[in-house]
PDB file of C-alpha atoms in Angstrom:
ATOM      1  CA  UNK A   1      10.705  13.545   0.622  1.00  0.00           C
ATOM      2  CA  UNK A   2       7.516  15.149   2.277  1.00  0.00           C
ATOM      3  CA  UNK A   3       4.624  15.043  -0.202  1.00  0.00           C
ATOM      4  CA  UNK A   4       4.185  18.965   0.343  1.00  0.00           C
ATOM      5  CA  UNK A   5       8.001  19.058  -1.085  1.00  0.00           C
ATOM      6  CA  UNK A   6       7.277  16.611  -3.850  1.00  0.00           C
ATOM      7  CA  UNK A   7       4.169  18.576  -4.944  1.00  0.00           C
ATOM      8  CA  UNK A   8       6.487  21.787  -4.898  1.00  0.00           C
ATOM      9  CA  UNK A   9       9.070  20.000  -7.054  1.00  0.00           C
ATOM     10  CA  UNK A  10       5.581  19.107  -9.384  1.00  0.00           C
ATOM     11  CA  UNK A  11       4.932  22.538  -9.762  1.00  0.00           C
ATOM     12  CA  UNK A  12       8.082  23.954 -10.643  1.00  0.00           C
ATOM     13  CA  UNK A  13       8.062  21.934 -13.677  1.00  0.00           C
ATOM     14  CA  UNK A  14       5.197  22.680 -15.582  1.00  0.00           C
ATOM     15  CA  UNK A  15       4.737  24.901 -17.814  1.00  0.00           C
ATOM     16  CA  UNK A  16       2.842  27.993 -16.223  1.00  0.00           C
ATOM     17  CA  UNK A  17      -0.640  28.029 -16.312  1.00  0.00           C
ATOM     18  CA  UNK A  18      -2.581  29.732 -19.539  1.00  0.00           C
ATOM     19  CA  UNK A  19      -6.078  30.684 -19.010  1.00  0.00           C
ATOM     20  CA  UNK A  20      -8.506  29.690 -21.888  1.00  0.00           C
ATOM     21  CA  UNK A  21      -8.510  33.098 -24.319  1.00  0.00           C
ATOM     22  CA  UNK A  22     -12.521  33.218 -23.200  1.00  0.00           C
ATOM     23  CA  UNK A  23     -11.052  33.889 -19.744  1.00  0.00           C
ATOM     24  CA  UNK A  24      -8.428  36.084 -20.416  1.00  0.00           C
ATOM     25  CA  UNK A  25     -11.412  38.307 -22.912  1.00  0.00           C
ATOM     26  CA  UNK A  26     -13.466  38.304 -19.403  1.00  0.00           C
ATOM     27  CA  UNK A  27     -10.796  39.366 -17.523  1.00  0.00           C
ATOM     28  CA  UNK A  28      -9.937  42.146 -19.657  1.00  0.00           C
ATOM     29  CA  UNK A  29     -13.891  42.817 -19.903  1.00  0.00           C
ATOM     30  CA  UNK A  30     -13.988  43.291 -16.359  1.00  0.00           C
ATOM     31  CA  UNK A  31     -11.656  45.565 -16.150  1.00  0.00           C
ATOM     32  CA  UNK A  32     -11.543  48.162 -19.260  1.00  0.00           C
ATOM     33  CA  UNK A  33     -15.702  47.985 -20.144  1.00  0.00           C
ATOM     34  CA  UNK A  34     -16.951  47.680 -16.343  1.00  0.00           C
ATOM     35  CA  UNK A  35     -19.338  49.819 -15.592  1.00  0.00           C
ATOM     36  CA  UNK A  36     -19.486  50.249 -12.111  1.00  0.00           C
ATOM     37  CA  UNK A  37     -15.581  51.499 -11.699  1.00  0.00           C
ATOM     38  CA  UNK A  38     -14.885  54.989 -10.878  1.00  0.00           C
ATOM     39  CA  UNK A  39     -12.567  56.794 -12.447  1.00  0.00           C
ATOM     40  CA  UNK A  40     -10.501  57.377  -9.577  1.00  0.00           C
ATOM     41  CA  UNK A  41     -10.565  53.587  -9.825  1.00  0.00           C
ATOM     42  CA  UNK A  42      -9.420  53.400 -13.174  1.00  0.00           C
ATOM     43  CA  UNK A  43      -6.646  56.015 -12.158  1.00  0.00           C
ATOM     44  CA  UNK A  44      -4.687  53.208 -10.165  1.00  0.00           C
ATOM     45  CA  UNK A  45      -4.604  50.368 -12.844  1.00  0.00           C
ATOM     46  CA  UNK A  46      -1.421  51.880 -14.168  1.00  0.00           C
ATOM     47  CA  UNK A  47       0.007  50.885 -10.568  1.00  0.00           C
ATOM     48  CA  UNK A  48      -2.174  47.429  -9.754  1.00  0.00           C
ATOM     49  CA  UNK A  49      -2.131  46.014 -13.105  1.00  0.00           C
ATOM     50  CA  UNK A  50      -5.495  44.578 -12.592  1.00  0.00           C
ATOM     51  CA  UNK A  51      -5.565  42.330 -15.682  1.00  0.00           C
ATOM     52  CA  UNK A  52      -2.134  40.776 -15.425  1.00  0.00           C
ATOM     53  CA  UNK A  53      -2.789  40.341 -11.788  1.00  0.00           C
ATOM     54  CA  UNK A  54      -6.137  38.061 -12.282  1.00  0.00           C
ATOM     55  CA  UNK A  55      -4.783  36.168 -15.105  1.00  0.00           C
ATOM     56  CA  UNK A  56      -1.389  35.136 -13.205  1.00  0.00           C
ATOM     57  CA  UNK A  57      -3.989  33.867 -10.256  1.00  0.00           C
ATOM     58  CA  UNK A  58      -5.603  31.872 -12.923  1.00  0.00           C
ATOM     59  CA  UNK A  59      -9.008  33.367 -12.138  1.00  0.00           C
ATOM     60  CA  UNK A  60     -11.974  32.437 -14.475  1.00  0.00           C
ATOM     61  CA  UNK A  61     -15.434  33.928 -14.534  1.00  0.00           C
ATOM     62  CA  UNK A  62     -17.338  30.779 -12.999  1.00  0.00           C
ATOM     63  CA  UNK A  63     -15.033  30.178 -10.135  1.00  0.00           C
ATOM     64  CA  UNK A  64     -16.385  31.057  -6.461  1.00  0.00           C
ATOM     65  CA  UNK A  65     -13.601  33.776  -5.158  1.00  0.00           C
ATOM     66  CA  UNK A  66     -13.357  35.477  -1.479  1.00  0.00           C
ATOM     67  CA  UNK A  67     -11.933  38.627  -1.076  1.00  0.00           C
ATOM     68  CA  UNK A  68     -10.843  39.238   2.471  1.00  0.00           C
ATOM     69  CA  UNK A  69     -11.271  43.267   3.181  1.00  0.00           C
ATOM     70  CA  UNK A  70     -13.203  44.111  -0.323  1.00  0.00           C
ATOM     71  CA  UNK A  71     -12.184  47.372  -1.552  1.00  0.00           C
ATOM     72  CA  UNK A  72     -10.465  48.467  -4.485  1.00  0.00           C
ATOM     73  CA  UNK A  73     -10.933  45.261  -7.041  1.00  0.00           C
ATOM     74  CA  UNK A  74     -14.373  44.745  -5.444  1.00  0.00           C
ATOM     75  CA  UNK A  75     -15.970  46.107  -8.925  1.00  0.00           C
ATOM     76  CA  UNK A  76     -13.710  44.145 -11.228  1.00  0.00           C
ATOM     77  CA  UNK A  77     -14.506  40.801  -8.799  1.00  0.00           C
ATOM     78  CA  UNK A  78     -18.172  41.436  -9.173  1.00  0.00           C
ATOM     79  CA  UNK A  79     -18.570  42.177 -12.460  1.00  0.00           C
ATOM     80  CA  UNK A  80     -16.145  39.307 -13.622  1.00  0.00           C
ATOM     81  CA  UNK A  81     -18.300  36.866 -11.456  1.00  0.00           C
ATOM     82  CA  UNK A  82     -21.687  37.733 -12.009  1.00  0.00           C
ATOM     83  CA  UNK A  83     -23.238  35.441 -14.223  1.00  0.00           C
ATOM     84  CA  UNK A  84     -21.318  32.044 -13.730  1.00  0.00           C
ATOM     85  CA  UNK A  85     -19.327  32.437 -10.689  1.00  0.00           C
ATOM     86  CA  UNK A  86     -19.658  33.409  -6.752  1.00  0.00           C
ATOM     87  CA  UNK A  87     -18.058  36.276  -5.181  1.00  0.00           C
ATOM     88  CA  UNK A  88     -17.544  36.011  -1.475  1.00  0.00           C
ATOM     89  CA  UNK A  89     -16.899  39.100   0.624  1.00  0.00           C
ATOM     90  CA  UNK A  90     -14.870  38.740   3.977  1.00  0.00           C
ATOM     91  CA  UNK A  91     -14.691  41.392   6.673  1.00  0.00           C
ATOM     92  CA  UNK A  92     -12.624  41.031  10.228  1.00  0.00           C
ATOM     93  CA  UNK A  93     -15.112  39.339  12.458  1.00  0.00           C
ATOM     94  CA  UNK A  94     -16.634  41.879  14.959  1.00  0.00           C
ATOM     95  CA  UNK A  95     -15.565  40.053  18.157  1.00  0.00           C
ATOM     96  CA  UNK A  96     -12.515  40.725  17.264  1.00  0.00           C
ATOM     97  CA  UNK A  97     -13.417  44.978  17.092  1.00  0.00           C
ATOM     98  CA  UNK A  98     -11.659  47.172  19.952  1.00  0.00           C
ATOM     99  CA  UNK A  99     -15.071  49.093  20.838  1.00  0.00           C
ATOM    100  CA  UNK A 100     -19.076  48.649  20.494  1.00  0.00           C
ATOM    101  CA  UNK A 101     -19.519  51.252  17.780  1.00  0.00           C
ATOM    102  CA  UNK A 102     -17.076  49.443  15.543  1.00  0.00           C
ATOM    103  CA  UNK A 103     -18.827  46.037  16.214  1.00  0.00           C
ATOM    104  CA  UNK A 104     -22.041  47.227  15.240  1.00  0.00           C
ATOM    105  CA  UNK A 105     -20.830  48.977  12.040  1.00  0.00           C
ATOM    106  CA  UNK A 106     -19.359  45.427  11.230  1.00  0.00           C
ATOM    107  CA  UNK A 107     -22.848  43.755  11.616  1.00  0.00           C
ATOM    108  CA  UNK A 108     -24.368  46.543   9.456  1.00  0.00           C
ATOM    109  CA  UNK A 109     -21.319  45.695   7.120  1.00  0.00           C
ATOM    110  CA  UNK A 110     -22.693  42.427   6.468  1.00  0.00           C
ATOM    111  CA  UNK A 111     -26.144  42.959   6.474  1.00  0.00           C
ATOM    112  CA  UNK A 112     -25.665  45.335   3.940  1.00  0.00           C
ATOM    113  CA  UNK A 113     -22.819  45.325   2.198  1.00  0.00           C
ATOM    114  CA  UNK A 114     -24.244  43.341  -0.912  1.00  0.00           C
ATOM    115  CA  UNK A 115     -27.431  45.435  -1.599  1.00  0.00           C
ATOM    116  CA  UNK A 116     -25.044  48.495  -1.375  1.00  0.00           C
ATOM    117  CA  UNK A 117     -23.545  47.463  -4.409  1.00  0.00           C
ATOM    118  CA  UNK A 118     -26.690  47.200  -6.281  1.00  0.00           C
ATOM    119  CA  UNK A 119     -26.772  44.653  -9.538  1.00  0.00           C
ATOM    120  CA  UNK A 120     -22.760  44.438  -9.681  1.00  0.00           C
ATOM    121  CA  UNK A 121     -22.973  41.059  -7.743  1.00  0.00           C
ATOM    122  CA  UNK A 122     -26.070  39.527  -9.331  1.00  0.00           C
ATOM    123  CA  UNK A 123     -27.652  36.673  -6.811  1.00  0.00           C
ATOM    124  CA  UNK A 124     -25.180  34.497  -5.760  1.00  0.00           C
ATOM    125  CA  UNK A 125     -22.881  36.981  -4.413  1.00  0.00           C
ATOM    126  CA  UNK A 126     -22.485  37.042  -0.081  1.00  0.00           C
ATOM    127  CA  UNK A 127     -20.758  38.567   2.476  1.00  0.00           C
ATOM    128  CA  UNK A 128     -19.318  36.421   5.709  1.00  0.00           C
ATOM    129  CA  UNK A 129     -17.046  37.660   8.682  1.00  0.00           C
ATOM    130  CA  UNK A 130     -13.699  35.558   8.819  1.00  0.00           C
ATOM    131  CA  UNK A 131     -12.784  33.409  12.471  1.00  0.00           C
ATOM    132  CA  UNK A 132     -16.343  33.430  13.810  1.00  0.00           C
ATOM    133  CA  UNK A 133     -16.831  29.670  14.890  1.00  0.00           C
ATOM    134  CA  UNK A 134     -19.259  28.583  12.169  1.00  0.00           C
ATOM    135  CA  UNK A 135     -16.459  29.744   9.708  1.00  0.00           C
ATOM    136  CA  UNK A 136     -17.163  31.802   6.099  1.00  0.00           C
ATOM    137  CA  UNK A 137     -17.682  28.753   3.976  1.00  0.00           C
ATOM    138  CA  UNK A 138     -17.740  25.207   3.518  1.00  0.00           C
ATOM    139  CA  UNK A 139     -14.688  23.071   4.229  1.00  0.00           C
ATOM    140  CA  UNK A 140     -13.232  22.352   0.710  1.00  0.00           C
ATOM    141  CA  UNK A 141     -15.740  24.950  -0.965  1.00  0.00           C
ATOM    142  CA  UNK A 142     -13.799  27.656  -2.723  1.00  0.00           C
ATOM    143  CA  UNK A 143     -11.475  27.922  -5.684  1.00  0.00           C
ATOM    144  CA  UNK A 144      -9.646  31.282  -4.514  1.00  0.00           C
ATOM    145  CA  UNK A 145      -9.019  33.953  -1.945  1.00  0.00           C
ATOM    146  CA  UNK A 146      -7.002  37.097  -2.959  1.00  0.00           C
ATOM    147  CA  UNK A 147      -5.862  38.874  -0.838  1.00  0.00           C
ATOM    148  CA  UNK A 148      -4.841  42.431  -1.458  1.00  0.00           C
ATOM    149  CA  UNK A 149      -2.616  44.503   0.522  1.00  0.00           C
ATOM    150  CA  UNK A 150      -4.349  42.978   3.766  1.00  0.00           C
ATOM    151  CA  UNK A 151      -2.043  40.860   5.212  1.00  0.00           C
ATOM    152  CA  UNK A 152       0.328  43.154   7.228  1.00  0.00           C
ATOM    153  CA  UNK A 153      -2.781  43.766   9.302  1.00  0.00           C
ATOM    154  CA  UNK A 154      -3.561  40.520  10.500  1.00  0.00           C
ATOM    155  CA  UNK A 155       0.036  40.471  11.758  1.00  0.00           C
ATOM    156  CA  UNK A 156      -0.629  43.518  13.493  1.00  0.00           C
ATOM    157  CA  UNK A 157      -3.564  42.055  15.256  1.00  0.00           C
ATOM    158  CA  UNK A 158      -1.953  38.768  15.977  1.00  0.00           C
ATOM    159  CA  UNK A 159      -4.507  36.522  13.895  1.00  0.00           C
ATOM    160  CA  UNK A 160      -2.077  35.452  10.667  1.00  0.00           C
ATOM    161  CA  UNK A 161      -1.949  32.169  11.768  1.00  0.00           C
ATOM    162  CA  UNK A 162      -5.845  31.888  12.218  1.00  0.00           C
ATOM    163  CA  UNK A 163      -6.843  33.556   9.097  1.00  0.00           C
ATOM    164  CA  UNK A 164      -4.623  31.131   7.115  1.00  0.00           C
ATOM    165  CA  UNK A 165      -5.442  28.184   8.711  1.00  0.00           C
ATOM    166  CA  UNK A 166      -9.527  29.125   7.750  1.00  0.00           C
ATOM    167  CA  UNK A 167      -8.701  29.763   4.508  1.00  0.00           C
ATOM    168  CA  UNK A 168      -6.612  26.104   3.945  1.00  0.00           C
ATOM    169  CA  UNK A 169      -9.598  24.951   5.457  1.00  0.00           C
ATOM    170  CA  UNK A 170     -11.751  26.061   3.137  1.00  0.00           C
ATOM    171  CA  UNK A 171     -10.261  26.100   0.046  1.00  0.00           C
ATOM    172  CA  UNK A 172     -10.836  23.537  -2.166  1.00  0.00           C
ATOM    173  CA  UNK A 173      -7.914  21.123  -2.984  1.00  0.00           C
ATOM    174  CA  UNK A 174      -5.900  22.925  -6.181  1.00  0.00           C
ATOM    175  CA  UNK A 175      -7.584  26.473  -4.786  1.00  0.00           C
ATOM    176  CA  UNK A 176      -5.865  29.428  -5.072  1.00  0.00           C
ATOM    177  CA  UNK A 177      -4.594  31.757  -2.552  1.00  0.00           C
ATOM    178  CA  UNK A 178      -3.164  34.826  -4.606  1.00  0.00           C
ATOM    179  CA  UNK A 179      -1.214  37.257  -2.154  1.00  0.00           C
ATOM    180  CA  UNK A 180      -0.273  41.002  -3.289  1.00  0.00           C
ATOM    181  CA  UNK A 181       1.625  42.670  -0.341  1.00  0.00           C
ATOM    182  CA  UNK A 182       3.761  45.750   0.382  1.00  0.00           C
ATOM    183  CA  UNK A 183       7.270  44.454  -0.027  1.00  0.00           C
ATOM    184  CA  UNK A 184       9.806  44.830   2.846  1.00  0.00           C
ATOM    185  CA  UNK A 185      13.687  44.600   1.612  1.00  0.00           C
ATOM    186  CA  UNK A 186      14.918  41.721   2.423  1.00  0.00           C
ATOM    187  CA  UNK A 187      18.196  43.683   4.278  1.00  0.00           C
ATOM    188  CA  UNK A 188      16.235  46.035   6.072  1.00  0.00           C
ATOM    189  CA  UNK A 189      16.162  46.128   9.675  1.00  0.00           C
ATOM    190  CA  UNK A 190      12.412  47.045  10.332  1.00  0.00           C
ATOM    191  CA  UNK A 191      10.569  44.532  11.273  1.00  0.00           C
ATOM    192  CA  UNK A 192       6.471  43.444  11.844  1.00  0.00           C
ATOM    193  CA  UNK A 193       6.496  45.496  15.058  1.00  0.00           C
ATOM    194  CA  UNK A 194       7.218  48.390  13.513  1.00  0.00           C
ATOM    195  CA  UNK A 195       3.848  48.286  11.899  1.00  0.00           C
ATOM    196  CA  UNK A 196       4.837  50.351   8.381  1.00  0.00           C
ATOM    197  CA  UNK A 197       3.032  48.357   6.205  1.00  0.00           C
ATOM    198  CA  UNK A 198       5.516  46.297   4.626  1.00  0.00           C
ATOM    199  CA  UNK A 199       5.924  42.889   5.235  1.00  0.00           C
ATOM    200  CA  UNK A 200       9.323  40.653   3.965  1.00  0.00           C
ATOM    201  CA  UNK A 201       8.391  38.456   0.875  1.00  0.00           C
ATOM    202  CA  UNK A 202      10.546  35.722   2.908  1.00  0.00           C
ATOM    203  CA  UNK A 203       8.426  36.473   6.146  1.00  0.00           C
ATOM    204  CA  UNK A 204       5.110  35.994   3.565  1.00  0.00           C
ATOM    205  CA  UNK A 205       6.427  32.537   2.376  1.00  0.00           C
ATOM    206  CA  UNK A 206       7.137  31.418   5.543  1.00  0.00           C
ATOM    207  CA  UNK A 207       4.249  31.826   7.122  1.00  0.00           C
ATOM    208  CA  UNK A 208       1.779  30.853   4.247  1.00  0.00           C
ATOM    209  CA  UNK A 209       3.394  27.604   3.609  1.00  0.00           C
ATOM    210  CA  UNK A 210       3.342  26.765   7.077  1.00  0.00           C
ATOM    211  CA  UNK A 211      -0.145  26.918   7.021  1.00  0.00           C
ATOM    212  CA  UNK A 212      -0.075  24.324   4.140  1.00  0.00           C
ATOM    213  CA  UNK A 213      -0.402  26.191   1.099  1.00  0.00           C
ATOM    214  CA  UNK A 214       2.465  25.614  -1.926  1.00  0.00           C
ATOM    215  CA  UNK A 215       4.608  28.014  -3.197  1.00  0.00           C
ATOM    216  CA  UNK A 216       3.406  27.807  -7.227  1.00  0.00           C
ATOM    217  CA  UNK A 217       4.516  30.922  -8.654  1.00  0.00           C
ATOM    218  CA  UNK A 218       5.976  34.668  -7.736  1.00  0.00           C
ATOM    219  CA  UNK A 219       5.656  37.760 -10.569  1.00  0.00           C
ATOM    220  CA  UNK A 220       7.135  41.078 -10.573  1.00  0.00           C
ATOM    221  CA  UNK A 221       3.828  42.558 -11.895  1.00  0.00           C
ATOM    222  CA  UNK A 222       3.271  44.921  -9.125  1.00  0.00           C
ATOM    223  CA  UNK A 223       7.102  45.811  -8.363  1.00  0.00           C
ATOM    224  CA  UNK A 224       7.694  49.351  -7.893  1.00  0.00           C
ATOM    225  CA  UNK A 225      11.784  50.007  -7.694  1.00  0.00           C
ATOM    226  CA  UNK A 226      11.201  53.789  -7.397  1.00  0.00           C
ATOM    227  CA  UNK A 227       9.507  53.360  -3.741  1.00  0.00           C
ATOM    228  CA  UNK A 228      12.520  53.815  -1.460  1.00  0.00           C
ATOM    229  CA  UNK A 229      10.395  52.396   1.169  1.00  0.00           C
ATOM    230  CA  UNK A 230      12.072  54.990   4.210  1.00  0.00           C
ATOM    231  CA  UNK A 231       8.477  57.405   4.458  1.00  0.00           C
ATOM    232  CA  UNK A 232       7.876  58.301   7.768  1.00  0.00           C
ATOM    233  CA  UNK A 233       4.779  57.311   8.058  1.00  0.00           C
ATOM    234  CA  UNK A 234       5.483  53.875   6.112  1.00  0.00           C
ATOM    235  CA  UNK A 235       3.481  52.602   3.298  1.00  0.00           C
ATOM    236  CA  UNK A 236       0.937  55.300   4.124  1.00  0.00           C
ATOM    237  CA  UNK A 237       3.457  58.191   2.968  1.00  0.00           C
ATOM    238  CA  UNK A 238       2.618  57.052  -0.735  1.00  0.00           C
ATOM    239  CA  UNK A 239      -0.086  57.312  -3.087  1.00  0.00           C
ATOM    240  CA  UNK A 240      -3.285  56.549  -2.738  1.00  0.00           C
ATOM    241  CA  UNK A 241      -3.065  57.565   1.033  1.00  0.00           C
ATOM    242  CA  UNK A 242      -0.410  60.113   0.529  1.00  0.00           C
ATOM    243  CA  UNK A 243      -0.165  61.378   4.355  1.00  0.00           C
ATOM    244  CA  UNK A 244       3.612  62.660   3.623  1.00  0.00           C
ATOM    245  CA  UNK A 245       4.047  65.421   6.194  1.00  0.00           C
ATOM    246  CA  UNK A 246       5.288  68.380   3.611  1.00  0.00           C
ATOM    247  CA  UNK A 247       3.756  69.676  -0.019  1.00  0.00           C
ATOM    248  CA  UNK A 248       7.675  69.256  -1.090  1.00  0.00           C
ATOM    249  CA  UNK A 249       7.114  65.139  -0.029  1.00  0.00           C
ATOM    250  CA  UNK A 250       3.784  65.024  -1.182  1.00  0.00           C
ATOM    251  CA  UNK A 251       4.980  65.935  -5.024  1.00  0.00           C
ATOM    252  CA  UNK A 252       7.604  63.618  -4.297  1.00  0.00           C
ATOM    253  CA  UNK A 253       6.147  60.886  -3.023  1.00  0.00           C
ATOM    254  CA  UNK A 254       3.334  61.636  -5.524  1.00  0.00           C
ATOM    255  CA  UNK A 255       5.766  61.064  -8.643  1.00  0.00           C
ATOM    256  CA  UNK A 256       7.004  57.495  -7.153  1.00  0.00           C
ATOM    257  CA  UNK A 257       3.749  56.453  -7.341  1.00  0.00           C
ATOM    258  CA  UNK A 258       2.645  53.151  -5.387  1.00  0.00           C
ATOM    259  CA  UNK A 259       4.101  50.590  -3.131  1.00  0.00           C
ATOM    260  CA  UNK A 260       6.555  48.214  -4.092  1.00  0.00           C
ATOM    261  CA  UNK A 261       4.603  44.871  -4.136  1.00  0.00           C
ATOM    262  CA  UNK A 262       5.034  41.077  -4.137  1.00  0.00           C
ATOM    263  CA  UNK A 263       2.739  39.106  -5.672  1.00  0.00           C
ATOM    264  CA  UNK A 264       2.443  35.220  -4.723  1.00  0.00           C
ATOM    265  CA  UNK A 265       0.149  32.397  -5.910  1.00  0.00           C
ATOM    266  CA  UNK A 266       0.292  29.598  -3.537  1.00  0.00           C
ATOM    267  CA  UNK A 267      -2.087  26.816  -3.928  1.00  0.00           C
ATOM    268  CA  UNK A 268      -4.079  24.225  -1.937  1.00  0.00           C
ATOM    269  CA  UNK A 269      -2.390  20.734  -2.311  1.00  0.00           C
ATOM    270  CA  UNK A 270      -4.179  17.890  -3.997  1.00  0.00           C
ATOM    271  CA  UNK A 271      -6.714  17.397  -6.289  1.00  0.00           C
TER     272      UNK A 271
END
């Protein structure tokens, strides 16, 4: 048996993880008596389950975490990590931009992105471009990347397979990569190509395991069986984009709510 396939078999026994209830108290901290979230950002807990999604990762306040493409969790990440922990802040490396202009807005990206934020990240906090050839971090250096809703466009641009082998690289042994993704049916015909947004879970498993990285755990936290998943415009036709073409769709789409989402914890093997 392949020790990848015996560490998989490992896994699937125990019991899963608990965090420690001073963990689970941050977490929740974080999220409900953060400060710096909007209320538009509060709006779309009800759909990303913020809390339960942390918790299932196993995150805990004094962990060093990147988050390719920051966005949306950005201010729960922060705040969570300020005191104890190191928050990491990954953007596509500019080399890889289609123009000038965007390759200079990626520099000022980096340059600035921390002080734009203020106190949320404290001093330990940086921000690094991913597949430059000095790489984001340390080999064996961090406990967890998340990635959220970000990996159907590294398909797009044809650099999966390099941004997952950096992050094996990088990730300490027992790291976490947590995955949240627009889910694909498994029976539907579309495919990557026809760049909607959604991405197979199967497809997902594939391709992260082949990079190294264990299977450990899947949740239904962040399913959505109201989104049909046939928009026009893909993933984009729903909420918080909402580019449906009519009012009619808008209200429609509007009442489904979110995207339909996997969410995968792989981890890093050894110890």
């Amino acid at each position: 048996m392949r020790l990848s396939h015996l560490f998989l078999a490992l896994v699937m026994l125990l019991p899963a993880h608990r965090l420690a209830a001073q963990d689970s108290d941050a977490i929740d901290r974080a999220v409900t008596e953060n400060p710096y979230r909007t209320a538009d950002q509060k709006a779309r807990d009800a759909y990303r389950h913020p809390a339960e999604t942390l918790k299932f990762f196993g995150i805990t306040a004094d962990m060093t975490v990147a988050e390719p493409l920051p966005g949306w969790y950005t201010e729960i990440l922060g705040d969570l990590l300020r005191d104890k922990g190191t928050y990491i802040a990954l953007n596509t490396a500019p080399h890889l931009s289609q123009n000038a202009g965007s390759r200079a807005r990626s520099h000022v990206w980096r340059d600035n992105y921390i002080a734009s934020k203020g106190k949320l990240f404290g001093d330990k906090a940086f921000a690094r471009f991913m597949l430059t050839e000095d790489g984001f971090a340390a080999d064996d250096s961090v406990d967890a990347i998340l990635a959220f809703r970000s990996m159907h466009g590294w398909v797009y641009s044809d650099v999966l397979e390099e941004v997952l082998a950096e992050f094996f690289r990088v990730m300490k042994p027992g790291g976490v990569l947590g995955v949240v993704q627009h889910r694909e049916n498994e029976d539907s015909p579309n495919t990557p190509a026809d760049r909607r947004g959604y991405l197979k879970q199967s497809f997902v498993i594939e391709a992260v395991t082949k990079a190294g990285f264990v299977l450990a755990d899947q949740s239904e936290i962040n399913a959505n069986p109201k989104d049909t998943k046939d928009y026009e415009i893909g993933v984009w036709g729903l909420p918080p984009v909402l580019r449906a073409g009519s009012d009619e769709e808008r209200r429609k789409n509007q009442a489904i709510g979110e995207s339909d989402r996997m969410t995968l914890k792989f981890v890093k093997p050894g110890q």
